[in-house]
Short mmCIF file of C-alpha atoms and ligand atoms in Angstrom, two decimals:
data_model
loop_
_atom_site.label_atom_id
_atom_site.label_comp_id
_atom_site.label_asym_id
_atom_site.label_seq_id
_atom_site.Cartn_x
_atom_site.Cartn_y
_atom_site.Cartn_z
CA SER A 1 4.61 25.69 -11.05
CA ALA A 2 8.55 26.94 -12.04
CA ARG A 3 9.21 30.50 -10.90
CA VAL A 4 10.96 32.25 -13.49
CA MET A 5 11.39 35.94 -15.37
CA TYR A 6 12.29 36.58 -18.71
CA ILE A 7 14.91 38.49 -19.90
CA GLN A 8 15.75 38.81 -23.52
CA GLY A 9 13.64 35.98 -24.06
CA VAL A 10 15.49 33.42 -21.34
CA PRO A 11 13.54 32.00 -18.47
CA LEU A 12 16.39 33.13 -15.30
CA PRO A 13 15.34 32.11 -11.81
CA PRO A 14 13.28 35.12 -10.42
CA PHE A 15 16.16 36.67 -8.45
CA PRO A 16 15.35 40.70 -8.30
CA SER A 17 18.86 42.19 -8.88
CA MET A 18 19.75 39.73 -11.91
CA HIS A 19 18.10 41.57 -14.54
CA ALA A 20 20.18 44.91 -13.40
CA ASN A 21 23.36 43.16 -12.53
CA LEU A 22 23.22 41.59 -16.60
CA LEU A 23 21.80 44.85 -18.13
CA GLU A 24 25.86 46.49 -15.52
CA GLN A 25 27.70 43.36 -17.58
CA ASP A 26 26.96 46.22 -20.64
CA GLY A 27 29.68 47.43 -18.92
CA PHE A 28 32.00 44.36 -18.15
CA LYS A 29 36.12 44.74 -18.46
CA ALA A 30 37.76 41.48 -19.40
CA ARG A 31 40.73 40.96 -17.94
CA ASN A 32 44.01 39.23 -19.30
CA ASP A 33 43.80 36.24 -16.55
CA ASP A 34 40.07 36.09 -16.72
CA ILE A 35 39.09 32.68 -16.23
CA TRP A 36 35.18 31.43 -16.97
CA VAL A 37 33.17 28.57 -15.64
CA VAL A 38 31.03 28.05 -18.12
CA ASN A 39 27.65 25.76 -18.41
CA TRP A 40 24.47 24.82 -18.52
CA PRO A 41 23.20 24.89 -14.47
CA LYS A 42 23.36 22.15 -12.65
CA SER A 43 26.65 20.49 -14.63
CA GLY A 44 29.46 20.62 -12.27
CA THR A 45 29.85 24.86 -11.91
CA HIS A 46 30.96 24.18 -8.28
CA TRP A 47 33.29 21.20 -8.91
CA MET A 48 35.16 22.87 -11.65
CA TRP A 49 35.31 25.61 -10.05
CA GLU A 50 37.07 24.71 -7.06
CA ILE A 51 39.67 22.40 -9.31
CA VAL A 52 40.51 25.85 -11.43
CA LYS A 53 40.97 27.89 -8.22
CA MET A 54 43.54 25.15 -6.88
CA ILE A 55 44.84 25.02 -9.98
CA THR A 56 45.90 28.83 -10.76
CA SER A 57 46.49 29.51 -6.97
CA GLY A 58 48.80 26.54 -6.84
CA ARG A 59 47.32 25.41 -3.29
CA ALA A 60 45.71 22.09 -3.48
CA GLU A 61 43.06 23.23 -0.79
CA LEU A 62 39.66 24.23 -0.52
CA ASN A 63 37.83 27.16 -1.67
CA ASP A 64 35.60 29.91 0.01
CA SER A 65 33.60 30.93 -2.87
CA SER A 66 32.21 33.64 -0.24
CA LYS A 67 35.13 34.73 0.36
CA GLY A 68 36.45 38.27 -2.75
CA GLY A 69 34.00 38.06 -4.99
CA THR A 70 31.52 36.15 -6.71
CA MET A 71 31.09 32.99 -8.95
CA PHE A 72 28.37 34.78 -10.92
CA PRO A 73 28.84 37.49 -12.38
CA GLU A 74 25.03 37.67 -13.47
CA LEU A 75 24.03 37.19 -9.62
CA CYS A 76 26.46 40.00 -8.56
CA PRO A 77 27.01 44.05 -9.09
CA LEU A 78 29.53 44.92 -11.39
CA HIS A 79 31.68 46.95 -8.93
CA VAL A 80 31.99 43.35 -6.69
CA ILE A 81 33.28 41.87 -10.06
CA GLU A 82 35.95 44.69 -10.75
CA LYS A 83 37.03 44.55 -6.74
CA MET A 84 37.66 40.64 -6.99
CA ALA A 85 41.55 39.64 -7.22
CA SER A 86 43.23 38.30 -10.31
CA PRO A 87 42.90 36.26 -12.20
CA ARG A 88 39.38 35.96 -11.76
CA VAL A 89 37.54 32.71 -11.96
CA LEU A 90 34.08 33.26 -12.95
CA ASN A 91 31.04 31.02 -13.54
CA THR A 92 27.93 32.05 -15.40
CA HIS A 93 25.29 29.62 -16.95
CA VAL A 94 23.74 32.58 -19.18
CA PRO A 95 23.42 31.75 -22.88
CA LEU A 96 25.46 33.24 -25.16
CA LYS A 97 23.66 35.98 -26.01
CA LEU A 98 23.24 37.55 -22.15
CA PHE A 99 26.99 36.97 -22.06
CA PRO A 100 29.24 39.87 -22.69
CA LYS A 101 31.01 40.00 -25.73
CA VAL A 102 34.41 41.48 -24.65
CA ALA A 103 34.82 38.25 -22.41
CA LEU A 104 34.33 36.03 -25.45
CA ASN A 105 38.33 36.39 -25.48
CA SER A 106 38.95 35.35 -22.43
CA LYS A 107 39.63 31.29 -21.08
CA ILE A 108 36.86 29.69 -21.27
CA ILE A 109 35.69 25.98 -19.70
CA TYR A 110 32.40 24.58 -20.73
CA VAL A 111 31.10 21.84 -18.82
CA VAL A 112 28.23 19.20 -20.46
CA ARG A 113 26.75 16.86 -18.06
CA ASN A 114 24.75 14.58 -19.90
CA PRO A 115 21.08 16.61 -20.07
CA LYS A 116 18.71 13.89 -18.36
CA ASP A 117 21.17 13.86 -14.91
CA ALA A 118 21.33 17.23 -15.14
CA PHE A 119 17.46 18.28 -15.26
CA VAL A 120 17.61 15.68 -12.66
CA SER A 121 19.99 17.80 -11.08
CA LEU A 122 17.64 21.05 -11.35
CA TYR A 123 14.67 19.91 -9.91
CA TYR A 124 16.12 19.46 -6.52
CA HIS A 125 17.91 22.72 -7.02
CA ALA A 126 15.14 24.53 -7.57
CA THR A 127 12.31 22.64 -4.82
CA GLY A 128 15.35 23.00 -2.82
CA MET A 129 16.84 26.57 -2.24
CA GLU A 130 15.51 28.86 -0.43
CA PRO A 131 13.16 30.37 -1.19
CA LYS A 132 12.24 28.10 -3.87
CA SER A 133 12.43 28.53 -7.43
CA ALA A 134 10.02 26.31 -8.54
CA ASN A 135 6.61 24.73 -6.85
CA CYS A 136 6.34 21.27 -8.66
CA SER A 137 6.71 17.74 -8.71
CA TRP A 138 9.06 15.72 -11.22
CA ASN A 139 6.43 15.63 -13.99
CA GLY A 140 5.85 19.13 -14.01
CA MET A 141 9.32 20.22 -13.63
CA TYR A 142 9.96 17.38 -16.84
CA GLU A 143 7.67 19.47 -18.75
CA LEU A 144 9.25 22.71 -18.25
CA LEU A 145 13.06 21.31 -19.05
CA VAL A 146 11.73 19.67 -22.63
CA ASN A 147 10.07 22.75 -23.37
CA GLY A 148 12.91 25.00 -22.52
CA LYS A 149 11.13 26.72 -20.14
CA ALA A 150 13.01 26.24 -17.09
CA GLN A 151 15.19 28.86 -15.79
CA TYR A 152 18.18 29.31 -18.20
CA GLY A 153 16.41 28.31 -20.96
CA ASP A 154 16.43 25.53 -23.13
CA TRP A 155 19.92 22.86 -22.68
CA PHE A 156 20.18 22.27 -26.45
CA ASP A 157 20.30 25.92 -27.29
CA HIS A 158 22.78 26.58 -24.85
CA VAL A 159 25.08 24.38 -25.65
CA GLU A 160 24.38 24.52 -29.96
CA GLU A 161 24.96 27.88 -29.65
CA TRP A 162 28.00 27.84 -27.24
CA LEU A 163 29.61 24.90 -28.41
CA LYS A 164 29.75 27.46 -32.53
CA VAL A 165 32.01 29.73 -30.84
CA LEU A 166 33.91 27.49 -28.51
CA GLU A 167 34.76 25.17 -30.92
CA ASN A 168 38.16 25.39 -32.49
CA ASN A 169 39.03 27.56 -30.50
CA PRO A 170 42.61 27.58 -28.99
CA ASN A 171 40.95 29.26 -25.72
CA ALA A 172 38.63 26.67 -24.63
CA LEU A 173 38.30 23.40 -23.50
CA ILE A 174 35.06 21.72 -23.28
CA VAL A 175 34.89 18.95 -20.38
CA THR A 176 32.14 16.11 -19.43
CA TYR A 177 30.65 15.95 -16.55
CA GLU A 178 31.08 12.05 -16.36
CA ASP A 179 34.67 12.47 -18.27
CA MET A 180 35.29 14.32 -14.66
CA GLN A 181 34.01 11.29 -13.09
CA MET A 182 35.49 8.76 -14.79
CA ASP A 183 39.04 9.58 -13.93
CA LEU A 184 39.22 13.24 -12.90
CA LYS A 185 43.01 13.11 -12.63
CA LYS A 186 43.08 12.98 -15.54
CA GLN A 187 40.70 16.49 -16.06
CA VAL A 188 43.03 18.10 -13.78
CA ARG A 189 45.85 17.36 -15.60
CA LEU A 190 43.96 18.75 -18.72
CA VAL A 191 42.40 21.23 -17.10
CA ALA A 192 45.88 22.40 -15.80
CA GLN A 193 47.45 22.17 -18.74
CA PHE A 194 44.92 24.38 -21.37
CA LEU A 195 45.60 26.95 -18.58
CA GLY A 196 49.12 27.16 -18.61
CA HIS A 197 49.50 26.33 -15.69
CA GLU A 198 51.43 22.62 -15.22
CA LYS A 199 51.71 21.04 -11.94
CA SER A 200 53.71 18.01 -10.88
CA GLU A 201 51.37 14.46 -10.28
CA GLN A 202 51.92 14.80 -6.88
CA PHE A 203 49.28 17.81 -6.88
CA TYR A 204 47.21 16.36 -9.50
CA SER A 205 47.03 13.24 -7.48
CA ASP A 206 46.30 16.21 -4.42
CA VAL A 207 43.50 17.88 -6.40
CA ALA A 208 41.57 15.14 -7.39
CA ARG A 209 41.65 13.75 -4.40
CA LEU A 210 40.41 16.62 -2.54
CA CYS A 211 37.60 17.16 -4.77
CA SER A 212 35.90 14.57 -4.67
CA PHE A 213 32.27 14.47 -3.75
CA GLN A 214 32.77 13.10 -0.39
CA HIS A 215 35.08 15.48 -0.17
CA MET A 216 33.62 18.50 -1.00
CA LYS A 217 30.26 17.42 1.06
CA LYS A 218 31.67 16.75 3.95
CA ASP A 219 34.47 19.95 3.92
CA LYS A 220 32.52 22.83 1.46
CA LYS A 221 30.43 25.05 4.10
CA ASP A 222 30.61 28.08 1.96
CA VAL A 223 27.66 27.45 -0.63
CA ARG A 224 25.16 25.93 2.19
CA SER A 225 23.82 28.77 2.71
CA VAL A 226 20.46 29.73 0.08
CA TRP A 227 19.37 26.15 0.58
CA ALA A 228 16.32 24.54 2.88
CA GLU A 229 17.58 22.54 5.78
CA ASP A 230 16.02 19.64 4.59
CA SER A 231 17.88 19.75 1.70
CA GLU A 232 21.03 18.08 0.42
CA GLY A 233 22.40 21.48 -0.81
CA ILE A 234 24.94 21.85 -4.17
CA PHE A 235 26.33 17.93 -2.90
CA ARG A 236 23.35 15.71 -3.63
CA LYS A 237 24.35 12.65 -5.06
CA GLY A 238 27.68 13.34 -7.51
CA THR A 239 26.76 10.10 -9.57
CA VAL A 240 26.06 9.38 -13.46
CA GLY A 241 22.82 7.79 -14.16
CA ASP A 242 20.12 9.16 -11.39
CA TRP A 243 18.01 9.74 -14.17
CA LYS A 244 16.64 5.80 -14.34
CA ASN A 245 15.35 6.61 -11.07
CA HIS A 246 13.32 9.79 -11.82
CA PHE A 247 12.10 9.72 -16.05
CA THR A 248 9.30 7.06 -17.03
CA VAL A 249 10.05 5.16 -19.32
CA ALA A 250 7.53 7.93 -21.57
CA GLN A 251 9.49 10.55 -20.69
CA ASN A 252 12.67 8.35 -21.63
CA GLU A 253 11.78 7.25 -25.01
CA GLU A 254 10.24 11.01 -25.80
CA PHE A 255 13.37 12.82 -25.29
CA ASN A 256 16.21 10.04 -26.70
CA LYS A 257 13.67 11.06 -29.77
CA ILE A 258 14.37 14.87 -29.27
CA PHE A 259 17.95 14.12 -28.31
CA CYS A 260 18.66 11.89 -31.54
CA LYS A 261 16.81 15.13 -33.62
CA ARG A 262 18.82 18.17 -31.83
CA MET A 263 22.42 16.72 -31.60
CA LYS A 264 22.72 16.01 -35.25
CA ASN A 265 23.21 19.74 -35.42
CA ILE A 266 25.78 19.77 -32.41
CA ASN A 267 29.12 18.20 -32.77
CA LEU A 268 29.68 16.41 -29.49
CA ASP A 269 31.74 13.80 -28.46
CA LEU A 270 29.59 12.08 -25.97
CA LYS A 271 29.65 9.16 -24.00
CA PHE A 272 27.12 8.42 -22.02
CA GLU A 273 24.24 6.56 -21.31
CA LEU A 274 20.79 7.57 -23.23
P1 A3P B 301 23.34 16.43 -8.27
O1 A3P B 301 22.56 16.95 -8.14
O2 A3P B 301 22.98 14.79 -9.48
O3 A3P B 301 24.05 15.38 -6.76
P2 A3P B 301 26.03 22.89 -10.08
O4 A3P B 301 27.81 22.57 -9.33
O5 A3P B 301 26.98 22.44 -11.49
O6 A3P B 301 25.14 23.27 -9.55
O7 A3P B 301 26.33 20.92 -9.89
C1 A3P B 301 25.57 20.49 -9.46
C2 A3P B 301 26.04 18.60 -9.44
O8 A3P B 301 26.80 18.39 -9.79
C3 A3P B 301 25.10 17.92 -8.25
O9 A3P B 301 24.57 16.49 -8.96
C4 A3P B 301 26.56 18.19 -7.64
O10 A3P B 301 26.51 16.51 -6.72
C5 A3P B 301 27.41 17.66 -8.71
N1 A3P B 301 28.82 17.43 -7.82
C6 A3P B 301 29.46 18.56 -7.47
N2 A3P B 301 30.56 18.28 -7.00
C7 A3P B 301 30.75 17.09 -7.32
C8 A3P B 301 32.24 16.29 -7.37
N3 A3P B 301 33.16 16.38 -6.24
N4 A3P B 301 31.76 15.00 -8.01
C9 A3P B 301 30.78 14.81 -8.24
N5 A3P B 301 29.23 15.47 -8.45
C10 A3P B 301 29.68 17.03 -7.82
#
């Protein structure tokens, strides 16, 4: 079973304060230099956040996300977000309808990952966190995911609704996890250009090196606290295609059918293996 709570029809992780935090966001005040990293969970949030922080600060060194505020407004009260120093780099997983409308004019980076890999990653996330938000097998989790009942809801709805407002929007950049895996330096350069913070080629190389999976897994200690002792935490495996070790043949066939049907409404050039 998965422990989720519904807010405006969206299944969300069962954190007691989340409802209050989301309600408060009606009073969210956008700043001109806010930057948002938006995605369905487990699609590379922490990875992109780190890259954006390095670019905006101009310092190629890992950041401590527990200092100076939060990454996720839905996880903290508004007064904390208001005290954050500019430029704020904010993350959210919420579907479009729960996102503060005034923030839609901000710069937004939307990260997409092969949903199969994101699903597997969410399975380890939901079963490895303290307190656990799911206590189920992969098969149980697959059923929830494929029916849009896991935390943050249906993957296709999320991508479709967000891309409708982000495509052709000069303030938005859409990046895939797979492209980041393929050539990280190239994506770092793209993000820097998008943010209007162009840097040297040396800087892009440094950021790419520091943001490698191995390096982040070893040196980023700030995101460890909510994880069970025996889990890998956020930096679990960091590969493309781990779904092949989890999806059964039947699940894969079923999901591919759904994928082909639902992607007809979504204008996205994805380069991952189905
Ligand atoms: P896996 O569980 O497949 O390993 P999020 O930050 O959105 O919660 O996403 C977490 C996923 O991104 C995890 O996937 C994690 O390993 C992966 N990830 C985090 N940092 C990464 C990096 N530097 N390089 C590659 N993958 C990374």
